[in-house]
Amino acid sequence: MSVLIDLFTLMAVGSGLLFFLAGTIGLLRFPDALSRLHALTKADNLGLGLIVLGLMPQAGSALGALKLLVIWLLALFAGAVASQMIARLVQGGRGCGRG
Amino acid sequence: MRAGMMNASLDAVLVVTLLAVALFSVLARQARAAVIGFIAFGLLLALAWVRLGAVDVALTEAAIGALTAPLLLGASAFAGTEKPASPPLRLALAALCALIAGTLAVIVLAAPEPAPSLAMQAVAPLGALDLGNAVTAVLLAYRALDTLLETVVVLLALIGIWSLAHDENWRDAPASPAAPSPPLDLLARVLPPVGLVVAMHLLWVGADAPGGKFQAATLIAAMGLLLMMAGLTPPPALGDARLRALVVAGPAVFLAIGLAGFLFPGSFLAYPDGWAKPLIIVIEMALTVSIALMLLLMLLGPGARKPSA
C-alpha cells in the first residue's frame, strides 16, 4: 500500500515539475507578454496543484494535507489576480500605443 | 541512507543556486535586474534557513523580504541615473567583501567537530519562562535589549524616511496600476481575513513554535497595504496623533516594562518571578501592532498624504 502511495507521489510531483519546466521554457521563449503569462499560470496552477496533490498523502495527517490544499488554493487565487492585473496593464499599454 | 543522499544533493543544488543568483545580482548592469536577483536570493535564503532548521529565521527572511522588495524596486527606479563607482573603489570593495567571506569560511571550516556549544546551559534556565520556542525565549529574555533596540531602529528608520526623503522621490500611496481593478478588489476583500487569522496564529504560536511578532506584523502590514492598493481604505493621515501614539506604543510598553524591572527584580529588562510569560505576551502584542504600522507607513512613505497644515 505504502509503495503504491509513494508511486502516486512520484508520478504527481514528477508531472507537476514537468509543468513547471514547460512554464519556464514558455516564459523564456514566448514572444509577447500575454503568451508568457499563459505559460506562467500553467506552471502555477497545474504544476503546483499536481505537486500538492502528490504531497498530500505524505503529509502524515489530515490537517497537514488540508494545509497543503489551502496553500495551493491561496496561490491559485493570488496568481489569478496578479495575472489579470498584468494582462490589464499590457492591454492598457497597447491602447495607449494605438491612440 | 538514500534520504541522506537526497538531502545532500538538495543542499548542494540550493547552495549552487544561491551563489549563482548572488553573482547575478552583483554583476547585473541595471539596478532593477540586481534588485530582482536580490529578491530571488532572499527567497532561496529562506529555503536555506529551513534546511538548517532555523524556521524562525526563514519566516522572518521571507516576511521582511516581501516588504523590502517593493522599497528596493522603487529605489532602483532612481538609482540608474547615478554614475557607477570608480574602478579602484569597486576593486577595494570586492577585496573587502572577499576578505570578510574568506575569514568567515575559515572560522566555520576550522571549528572543531562537534562545535563547542553553550546551548544546553543556555536553554536550561529558560524553562522558568514557560515558552516552548527557545528562539522567542532567547529573544525576550537574554537578548531583550537587542529586541528592544531592533524595534527602536525600525522606528528610527520610519522617522528618517519621514524627515529626509524628498517628496518628489516618493510616489503616492501604492495605488493600483490599473485602477479600478475588479480582480484586485476581490483579492482585497477575501484575503485580509485569512491573512489576519494567519498573523494572529503566527503571533500566538510564536511562544511554542516558529513564529512571532515580526512575522505577524509583516503579514498585517501586507494586508493593510492590499486594502489601500485596491482603494478600499484610504491611506492614513500621517499627522494623526492616534496613529503616531500607536506607532510608539510598542517600544514604549517594552521600555516601561524594562524600567519597571529596576523596581522589582532589580535590573533593567528583568521580569519578576512568575510574571515573565504574561509580560512577554503583553510586549509581543504591543510590538506587533507598532511594527505592523511602522512597516506599513515605511512603504507608504511621506508622499502618501501631506499633513494638513
Tab-separated table of C-alpha atoms in Angstrom:
chain	number	residue	atom	x	y	z
A	1	MET	CA	0.000	0.000	0.000
A	2	SER	CA	2.720	2.428	1.010
A	3	VAL	CA	4.635	1.579	-2.174
A	4	LEU	CA	1.534	2.477	-4.197
A	5	ILE	CA	1.201	5.786	-2.346
A	6	ASP	CA	4.888	6.560	-2.917
A	7	LEU	CA	4.465	5.738	-6.603
A	8	PHE	CA	1.459	8.078	-6.787
A	9	THR	CA	3.504	10.850	-5.127
A	10	LEU	CA	6.385	10.331	-7.547
A	11	MET	CA	4.079	10.435	-10.570
A	12	ALA	CA	2.122	13.500	-9.437
A	13	VAL	CA	5.162	15.524	-8.292
A	14	GLY	CA	7.047	14.482	-11.443
A	15	SER	CA	4.277	15.670	-13.744
A	16	GLY	CA	3.955	18.847	-11.675
A	17	LEU	CA	7.656	19.514	-12.228
A	18	LEU	CA	7.146	18.922	-15.969
A	19	PHE	CA	4.530	21.678	-15.964
A	20	PHE	CA	6.957	23.988	-14.156
A	21	LEU	CA	9.650	23.159	-16.729
A	22	ALA	CA	7.268	23.812	-19.621
A	23	GLY	CA	6.062	27.020	-17.980
A	24	THR	CA	9.636	28.253	-17.520
A	25	ILE	CA	10.532	27.466	-21.130
A	26	GLY	CA	7.384	29.272	-22.240
A	27	LEU	CA	8.240	32.272	-20.075
A	28	LEU	CA	11.668	32.484	-21.687
A	29	ARG	CA	10.700	31.681	-25.277
A	30	PHE	CA	7.202	33.024	-25.953
A	31	PRO	CA	7.113	36.242	-27.970
A	32	ASP	CA	4.658	38.508	-26.120
A	33	ALA	CA	3.557	39.260	-22.587
A	34	LEU	CA	0.144	37.587	-22.764
A	35	SER	CA	1.536	34.261	-24.063
A	36	ARG	CA	4.251	34.350	-21.410
A	37	LEU	CA	1.591	34.987	-18.788
A	38	HIS	CA	-0.313	31.982	-20.120
A	39	ALA	CA	2.777	29.783	-19.737
A	40	LEU	CA	3.431	31.086	-16.240
A	41	THR	CA	-0.110	30.478	-14.983
A	42	LYS	CA	0.011	26.908	-16.309
A	43	ALA	CA	3.050	26.283	-14.123
A	44	ASP	CA	1.445	27.949	-11.106
A	45	ASN	CA	-1.984	26.365	-11.380
A	46	LEU	CA	-1.397	22.861	-12.710
A	47	GLY	CA	2.244	22.417	-11.689
A	48	LEU	CA	1.750	23.479	-8.082
A	49	GLY	CA	-1.609	21.662	-7.974
A	50	LEU	CA	-0.059	18.368	-9.056
A	51	ILE	CA	2.839	18.761	-6.603
A	52	VAL	CA	0.384	19.478	-3.773
A	53	LEU	CA	-1.761	16.526	-4.838
A	54	GLY	CA	1.314	14.295	-4.795
A	55	LEU	CA	2.479	15.549	-1.386
A	56	MET	CA	-0.929	15.338	0.322
A	57	PRO	CA	-0.726	11.583	1.082
A	58	GLN	CA	2.762	12.160	2.548
A	59	ALA	CA	1.618	14.925	4.913
A	60	GLY	CA	1.076	12.450	7.751
A	61	SER	CA	-2.189	13.940	8.973
A	62	ALA	CA	-5.484	15.134	7.525
A	63	LEU	CA	-4.791	18.628	8.880
A	64	GLY	CA	-1.388	18.741	7.200
A	65	ALA	CA	-2.922	17.632	3.900
A	66	LEU	CA	-5.628	20.278	4.269
A	67	LYS	CA	-2.974	22.963	4.878
A	68	LEU	CA	-1.215	21.945	1.658
A	69	LEU	CA	-4.529	22.213	-0.202
A	70	VAL	CA	-5.170	25.681	1.255
A	71	ILE	CA	-1.677	26.799	0.187
A	72	TRP	CA	-2.489	25.727	-3.371
A	73	LEU	CA	-5.863	27.500	-3.323
A	74	LEU	CA	-4.280	30.722	-1.999
A	75	ALA	CA	-1.537	30.555	-4.649
A	76	LEU	CA	-4.215	29.986	-7.312
A	77	PHE	CA	-6.171	32.993	-6.097
A	78	ALA	CA	-3.180	35.326	-5.855
A	79	GLY	CA	-1.815	34.089	-9.196
A	80	ALA	CA	-5.131	34.624	-10.951
A	81	VAL	CA	-5.445	38.178	-9.612
A	82	ALA	CA	-1.821	39.056	-10.398
A	83	SER	CA	-2.035	37.737	-13.965
A	84	GLN	CA	-5.324	39.613	-14.509
A	85	MET	CA	-3.644	42.820	-13.365
A	86	ILE	CA	-0.567	42.289	-15.555
A	87	ALA	CA	-2.805	41.459	-18.533
A	88	ARG	CA	-4.846	44.613	-17.974
A	89	LEU	CA	-1.631	46.645	-17.792
A	90	VAL	CA	-0.439	45.118	-21.090
A	91	GLN	CA	-3.748	45.845	-22.786
A	92	GLY	CA	-3.817	49.353	-21.378
A	93	GLY	CA	-0.303	49.939	-22.752
A	94	ARG	CA	-1.412	48.737	-26.185
A	95	GLY	CA	-4.417	51.034	-26.112
A	96	CYS	CA	-2.107	53.982	-25.418
A	97	GLY	CA	0.195	52.895	-28.255
A	98	ARG	CA	-2.624	52.863	-30.788
A	99	GLY	CA	-4.141	56.098	-29.636
B	1	MET	CA	20.969	6.366	3.557
B	2	ARG	CA	19.105	7.232	0.377
B	3	ALA	CA	17.293	10.046	2.148
B	4	GLY	CA	20.666	11.378	3.312
B	5	MET	CA	21.962	11.444	-0.248
B	6	MET	CA	18.782	13.168	-1.414
B	7	ASN	CA	19.160	15.814	1.275
B	8	ALA	CA	22.819	16.351	0.453
B	9	SER	CA	22.058	16.802	-3.255
B	10	LEU	CA	19.169	19.135	-2.396
B	11	ASP	CA	21.531	21.224	-0.247
B	12	ALA	CA	24.148	21.226	-2.994
B	13	VAL	CA	21.597	22.469	-5.558
B	14	LEU	CA	20.449	25.119	-3.089
B	15	VAL	CA	23.985	26.357	-2.401
B	16	VAL	CA	24.915	26.462	-6.102
B	17	THR	CA	21.691	28.333	-6.957
B	18	LEU	CA	22.267	30.769	-4.089
B	19	LEU	CA	25.781	31.531	-5.327
B	20	ALA	CA	24.584	31.864	-8.932
B	21	VAL	CA	21.760	34.247	-8.019
B	22	ALA	CA	24.096	36.263	-5.759
B	23	LEU	CA	26.610	36.577	-8.617
B	24	PHE	CA	23.813	37.596	-10.986
B	25	SER	CA	22.691	40.270	-8.541
B	26	VAL	CA	26.207	41.640	-8.035
B	27	LEU	CA	27.123	41.610	-11.726
B	28	ALA	CA	23.786	42.903	-13.066
B	29	ARG	CA	24.250	46.107	-15.038
B	30	GLN	CA	20.836	47.533	-14.241
B	31	ALA	CA	19.780	48.310	-10.681
B	32	ARG	CA	16.336	46.849	-11.398
B	33	ALA	CA	17.767	43.500	-12.503
B	34	ALA	CA	20.052	43.476	-9.445
B	35	VAL	CA	17.058	44.046	-7.155
B	36	ILE	CA	15.044	41.278	-8.825
B	37	GLY	CA	18.015	38.954	-8.377
B	38	PHE	CA	18.248	40.020	-4.731
B	39	ILE	CA	14.549	39.197	-4.183
B	40	ALA	CA	15.071	35.709	-5.627
B	41	PHE	CA	18.187	35.405	-3.431
B	42	GLY	CA	16.097	36.216	-0.343
B	43	LEU	CA	13.555	33.509	-1.171
B	44	LEU	CA	16.295	30.917	-1.704
B	45	LEU	CA	17.976	32.056	1.505
B	46	ALA	CA	14.704	31.420	3.374
B	47	LEU	CA	14.766	27.858	1.998
B	48	ALA	CA	18.375	27.507	3.153
B	49	TRP	CA	17.368	28.592	6.682
B	50	VAL	CA	14.623	25.930	6.649
B	51	ARG	CA	17.224	23.325	5.666
B	52	LEU	CA	19.375	24.486	8.598
B	53	GLY	CA	16.410	24.007	10.946
B	54	ALA	CA	16.092	27.753	11.656
B	55	VAL	CA	12.436	28.094	10.700
B	56	ASP	CA	12.066	31.310	12.737
B	57	VAL	CA	14.801	32.984	10.719
B	58	ALA	CA	13.349	31.608	7.467
B	59	LEU	CA	9.930	33.084	8.247
B	60	THR	CA	11.469	36.453	9.100
B	61	GLU	CA	13.627	36.399	5.972
B	62	ALA	CA	10.606	35.675	3.761
B	63	ALA	CA	8.336	38.186	5.508
B	64	ILE	CA	10.799	41.082	5.687
B	65	GLY	CA	11.985	40.299	2.148
B	66	ALA	CA	8.437	40.583	0.845
B	67	LEU	CA	8.100	44.070	2.313
B	68	THR	CA	11.567	45.370	1.431
B	69	ALA	CA	11.216	44.179	-2.181
B	70	PRO	CA	8.834	46.983	-3.237
B	71	LEU	CA	11.014	49.537	-1.378
B	72	LEU	CA	14.127	48.368	-3.249
B	73	LEU	CA	12.277	48.184	-6.571
B	74	GLY	CA	11.018	51.720	-6.043
B	75	ALA	CA	14.525	52.922	-5.142
B	76	SER	CA	16.044	51.171	-8.174
B	77	ALA	CA	13.977	53.416	-10.430
B	78	PHE	CA	16.097	56.350	-9.228
B	79	ALA	CA	19.429	54.547	-8.926
B	80	GLY	CA	20.084	54.240	-12.685
B	81	THR	CA	20.907	57.882	-13.153
B	82	GLU	CA	23.915	57.861	-10.824
B	83	LYS	CA	27.447	57.342	-12.073
B	84	PRO	CA	28.876	53.902	-11.145
B	85	ALA	CA	31.684	53.878	-8.571
B	86	SER	CA	35.243	54.269	-9.861
B	87	PRO	CA	37.153	51.024	-10.657
B	88	PRO	CA	39.658	51.321	-7.741
B	89	LEU	CA	36.801	51.801	-5.275
B	90	ARG	CA	34.953	48.804	-6.720
B	91	LEU	CA	38.127	46.722	-6.523
B	92	ALA	CA	38.650	47.765	-2.896
B	93	LEU	CA	35.027	46.872	-2.088
B	94	ALA	CA	35.369	43.495	-3.779
B	95	ALA	CA	38.592	42.785	-1.856
B	96	LEU	CA	36.969	43.763	1.448
B	97	CYS	CA	33.915	41.564	0.803
B	98	ALA	CA	36.122	38.645	-0.255
B	99	LEU	CA	38.209	39.112	2.904
B	100	ILE	CA	35.109	39.001	5.151
B	101	ALA	CA	33.665	35.971	3.336
B	102	GLY	CA	37.047	34.216	3.415
B	103	THR	CA	37.522	34.866	7.152
B	104	LEU	CA	34.034	33.551	7.892
B	105	ALA	CA	34.705	30.456	5.771
B	106	VAL	CA	37.989	29.785	7.605
B	107	ILE	CA	36.296	30.169	11.011
B	108	VAL	CA	33.424	27.841	10.059
B	109	LEU	CA	35.694	25.233	8.462
B	110	ALA	CA	38.247	25.341	11.312
B	111	ALA	CA	35.627	24.811	14.049
B	112	PRO	CA	36.204	21.582	16.000
B	113	GLU	CA	33.741	18.735	15.453
B	114	PRO	CA	31.374	18.754	17.325
B	115	ALA	CA	31.405	22.549	17.627
B	116	PRO	CA	31.730	23.857	21.215
B	117	SER	CA	28.272	24.829	22.394
B	118	LEU	CA	26.780	26.500	25.432
B	119	ALA	CA	23.289	25.762	24.119
B	120	MET	CA	22.420	23.244	26.840
B	121	GLN	CA	23.449	25.568	29.692
B	122	ALA	CA	21.675	28.466	27.968
B	123	VAL	CA	18.408	26.626	27.405
B	124	ALA	CA	18.233	25.025	30.885
B	125	PRO	CA	17.011	28.109	32.844
B	126	LEU	CA	14.542	29.059	30.091
B	127	GLY	CA	12.028	26.558	31.464
B	128	ALA	CA	11.084	29.204	34.026
B	129	LEU	CA	9.690	31.369	31.210
B	130	ASP	CA	7.094	28.770	30.189
B	131	LEU	CA	7.912	29.274	26.491
B	132	GLY	CA	8.217	26.237	24.227
B	133	ASN	CA	10.046	28.109	21.462
B	134	ALA	CA	13.662	28.635	22.518
B	135	VAL	CA	14.130	31.373	19.900
B	136	THR	CA	11.343	33.524	21.381
B	137	ALA	CA	12.626	32.821	24.888
B	138	VAL	CA	16.157	33.924	23.975
B	139	LEU	CA	14.910	36.998	22.102
B	140	LEU	CA	12.825	38.204	25.028
B	141	ALA	CA	14.995	37.043	27.923
B	142	TYR	CA	18.768	37.041	27.244
B	143	ARG	CA	18.515	39.305	24.243
B	144	ALA	CA	15.657	41.541	25.392
B	145	LEU	CA	17.868	44.610	24.993
B	146	ASP	CA	18.658	43.648	21.370
B	147	THR	CA	14.991	43.097	20.624
B	148	LEU	CA	14.121	46.463	22.184
B	149	LEU	CA	16.811	48.220	20.148
B	150	GLU	CA	15.677	46.435	16.975
B	151	THR	CA	12.189	47.853	17.271
B	152	VAL	CA	13.590	51.286	18.067
B	153	VAL	CA	15.721	51.001	14.920
B	154	VAL	CA	12.593	50.360	12.851
B	155	LEU	CA	11.008	53.413	14.466
B	156	LEU	CA	14.123	55.499	13.701
B	157	ALA	CA	14.023	54.279	10.093
B	158	LEU	CA	10.436	55.485	9.790
B	159	ILE	CA	11.330	58.868	11.311
B	160	GLY	CA	14.283	59.041	8.914
B	161	ILE	CA	12.055	58.355	5.929
B	162	TRP	CA	9.604	60.982	7.037
B	163	SER	CA	12.300	63.569	7.727
B	164	LEU	CA	14.851	63.056	4.985
B	165	ALA	CA	13.080	61.864	1.839
B	166	HIS	CA	12.207	64.450	-0.768
B	167	ASP	CA	8.535	64.391	-1.556
B	168	GLU	CA	9.218	64.012	-5.268
B	169	ASN	CA	11.308	60.881	-4.621
B	170	TRP	CA	8.289	59.130	-3.166
B	171	ARG	CA	5.255	58.084	-5.051
B	172	ASP	CA	1.852	58.500	-3.561
B	173	ALA	CA	0.298	55.638	-1.677
B	174	PRO	CA	0.852	52.448	-3.702
B	175	ALA	CA	-2.151	52.855	-5.947
B	176	SER	CA	-3.411	50.081	-8.170
B	177	PRO	CA	-1.584	50.321	-11.509
B	178	ALA	CA	-4.783	49.727	-13.484
B	179	ALA	CA	-7.349	51.165	-11.086
B	180	PRO	CA	-10.148	50.367	-10.693
B	181	SER	CA	-9.305	46.685	-10.897
B	182	PRO	CA	-12.147	44.258	-10.049
B	183	PRO	CA	-9.776	41.270	-9.505
B	184	LEU	CA	-7.637	43.270	-7.057
B	185	ASP	CA	-10.808	44.468	-5.371
B	186	LEU	CA	-11.914	40.844	-4.898
B	187	LEU	CA	-8.482	39.839	-3.552
B	188	ALA	CA	-8.505	42.761	-1.116
B	189	ARG	CA	-11.923	41.705	0.166
B	190	VAL	CA	-11.222	37.984	0.516
B	191	LEU	CA	-7.568	37.800	1.585
B	192	PRO	CA	-7.291	40.152	4.630
B	193	PRO	CA	-9.485	37.997	6.944
B	194	VAL	CA	-7.357	34.953	6.049
B	195	GLY	CA	-4.140	36.946	6.450
B	196	LEU	CA	-5.163	38.354	9.824
B	197	VAL	CA	-6.056	34.901	11.173
B	198	VAL	CA	-2.687	33.549	9.995
B	199	ALA	CA	-0.940	36.574	11.547
B	200	MET	CA	-2.656	36.019	14.917
B	201	HIS	CA	-1.748	32.337	14.696
B	202	LEU	CA	1.912	33.210	13.998
B	203	LEU	CA	1.964	35.645	16.912
B	204	TRP	CA	0.335	33.244	19.375
B	205	VAL	CA	2.200	30.132	18.259
B	206	GLY	CA	5.472	32.098	18.485
B	207	ALA	CA	5.644	31.095	22.163
B	208	ASP	CA	5.927	27.390	21.356
B	209	ALA	CA	6.804	27.082	17.659
B	210	PRO	CA	8.393	29.145	14.881
B	211	GLY	CA	6.619	32.478	14.580
B	212	GLY	CA	6.415	35.718	16.487
B	213	LYS	CA	5.789	39.422	16.332
B	214	PHE	CA	7.902	40.383	13.312
B	215	GLN	CA	6.385	37.694	11.100
B	216	ALA	CA	2.847	38.525	12.269
B	217	ALA	CA	3.432	42.257	11.861
B	218	THR	CA	4.633	41.945	8.252
B	219	LEU	CA	1.507	39.948	7.382
B	220	ILE	CA	-0.758	42.556	8.990
B	221	ALA	CA	1.107	45.353	7.182
B	222	ALA	CA	0.764	43.484	3.869
B	223	MET	CA	-2.968	43.073	4.383
B	224	GLY	CA	-3.314	46.782	5.140
B	225	LEU	CA	-1.339	47.681	2.008
B	226	LEU	CA	-3.558	45.377	-0.063
B	227	LEU	CA	-6.660	47.205	1.199
B	228	MET	CA	-5.089	50.566	0.316
B	229	MET	CA	-3.841	49.429	-3.102
B	230	ALA	CA	-7.345	48.287	-4.008
B	231	GLY	CA	-8.700	51.632	-2.857
B	232	LEU	CA	-10.947	50.081	-0.211
B	233	THR	CA	-9.266	52.042	2.625
B	234	PRO	CA	-7.692	55.492	2.256
B	235	PRO	CA	-4.061	55.753	3.433
B	236	PRO	CA	-3.882	57.130	6.991
B	237	ALA	CA	-3.176	60.792	7.607
B	238	LEU	CA	0.432	60.884	8.822
B	239	GLY	CA	-0.233	63.746	11.221
B	240	ASP	CA	-2.886	61.773	13.117
B	241	ALA	CA	-1.926	61.794	16.816
B	242	ARG	CA	-3.627	58.429	17.479
B	243	LEU	CA	-1.659	56.815	14.642
B	244	ARG	CA	1.631	58.165	15.989
B	245	ALA	CA	0.700	57.050	19.507
B	246	LEU	CA	0.083	53.502	18.227
B	247	VAL	CA	3.423	53.551	16.389
B	248	VAL	CA	5.388	54.340	19.548
B	249	ALA	CA	3.138	52.259	21.856
B	250	GLY	CA	5.050	49.003	21.302
B	251	PRO	CA	8.574	50.252	22.078
B	252	ALA	CA	7.105	52.401	24.896
B	253	VAL	CA	5.407	49.392	26.553
B	254	PHE	CA	8.606	47.359	26.207
B	255	LEU	CA	10.664	50.195	27.677
B	256	ALA	CA	8.170	50.737	30.539
B	257	ILE	CA	8.238	47.037	31.472
B	258	GLY	CA	12.033	47.122	31.186
B	259	LEU	CA	12.267	50.144	33.507
B	260	ALA	CA	9.818	48.530	35.940
B	261	GLY	CA	12.397	45.749	36.189
B	262	PHE	CA	14.603	48.219	38.113
B	263	LEU	CA	11.943	48.409	40.841
B	264	PHE	CA	11.044	44.795	41.341
B	265	PRO	CA	13.647	42.192	40.397
B	266	GLY	CA	16.251	44.941	40.483
B	267	SER	CA	17.678	45.294	36.987
B	268	PHE	CA	16.742	46.689	33.597
B	269	LEU	CA	14.576	44.384	31.450
B	270	ALA	CA	14.360	41.719	34.176
B	271	TYR	CA	10.967	40.100	34.633
B	272	PRO	CA	9.607	39.425	38.160
B	273	ASP	CA	9.278	35.730	39.093
B	274	GLY	CA	6.146	34.121	37.703
B	275	TRP	CA	5.301	37.211	35.642
B	276	ALA	CA	7.636	36.522	32.725
B	277	LYS	CA	5.108	34.808	30.448
B	278	PRO	CA	2.241	37.339	30.795
B	279	LEU	CA	4.638	40.276	30.463
B	280	ILE	CA	6.229	38.746	27.366
B	281	ILE	CA	2.782	38.267	25.821
B	282	VAL	CA	1.902	41.915	26.523
B	283	ILE	CA	5.203	43.049	24.946
B	284	GLU	CA	4.742	40.825	21.888
B	285	MET	CA	1.158	42.053	21.317
B	286	ALA	CA	2.056	45.740	21.688
B	287	LEU	CA	5.125	45.358	19.471
B	288	THR	CA	3.093	43.536	16.792
B	289	VAL	CA	0.688	46.468	16.436
B	290	SER	CA	3.501	49.034	16.354
B	291	ILE	CA	5.776	47.121	13.973
B	292	ALA	CA	2.872	46.432	11.601
B	293	LEU	CA	2.064	50.146	11.498
B	294	MET	CA	5.732	51.148	11.114
B	295	LEU	CA	6.238	48.772	8.178
B	296	LEU	CA	3.010	49.957	6.558
B	297	LEU	CA	3.978	53.615	6.944
B	298	MET	CA	7.518	52.956	5.662
B	299	LEU	CA	6.070	51.554	2.441
B	300	LEU	CA	3.580	54.379	2.090
B	301	GLY	CA	6.353	56.939	2.532
B	302	PRO	CA	5.938	60.620	3.257
B	303	GLY	CA	4.235	61.286	-0.042
B	304	ALA	CA	1.120	59.375	0.933
B	305	ARG	CA	-0.702	62.471	2.035
B	306	LYS	CA	0.636	65.808	3.166
B	307	PRO	CA	-0.224	66.599	6.763
B	308	SER	CA	-2.901	69.245	6.894
B	309	ALA	CA	-1.165	72.460	7.956
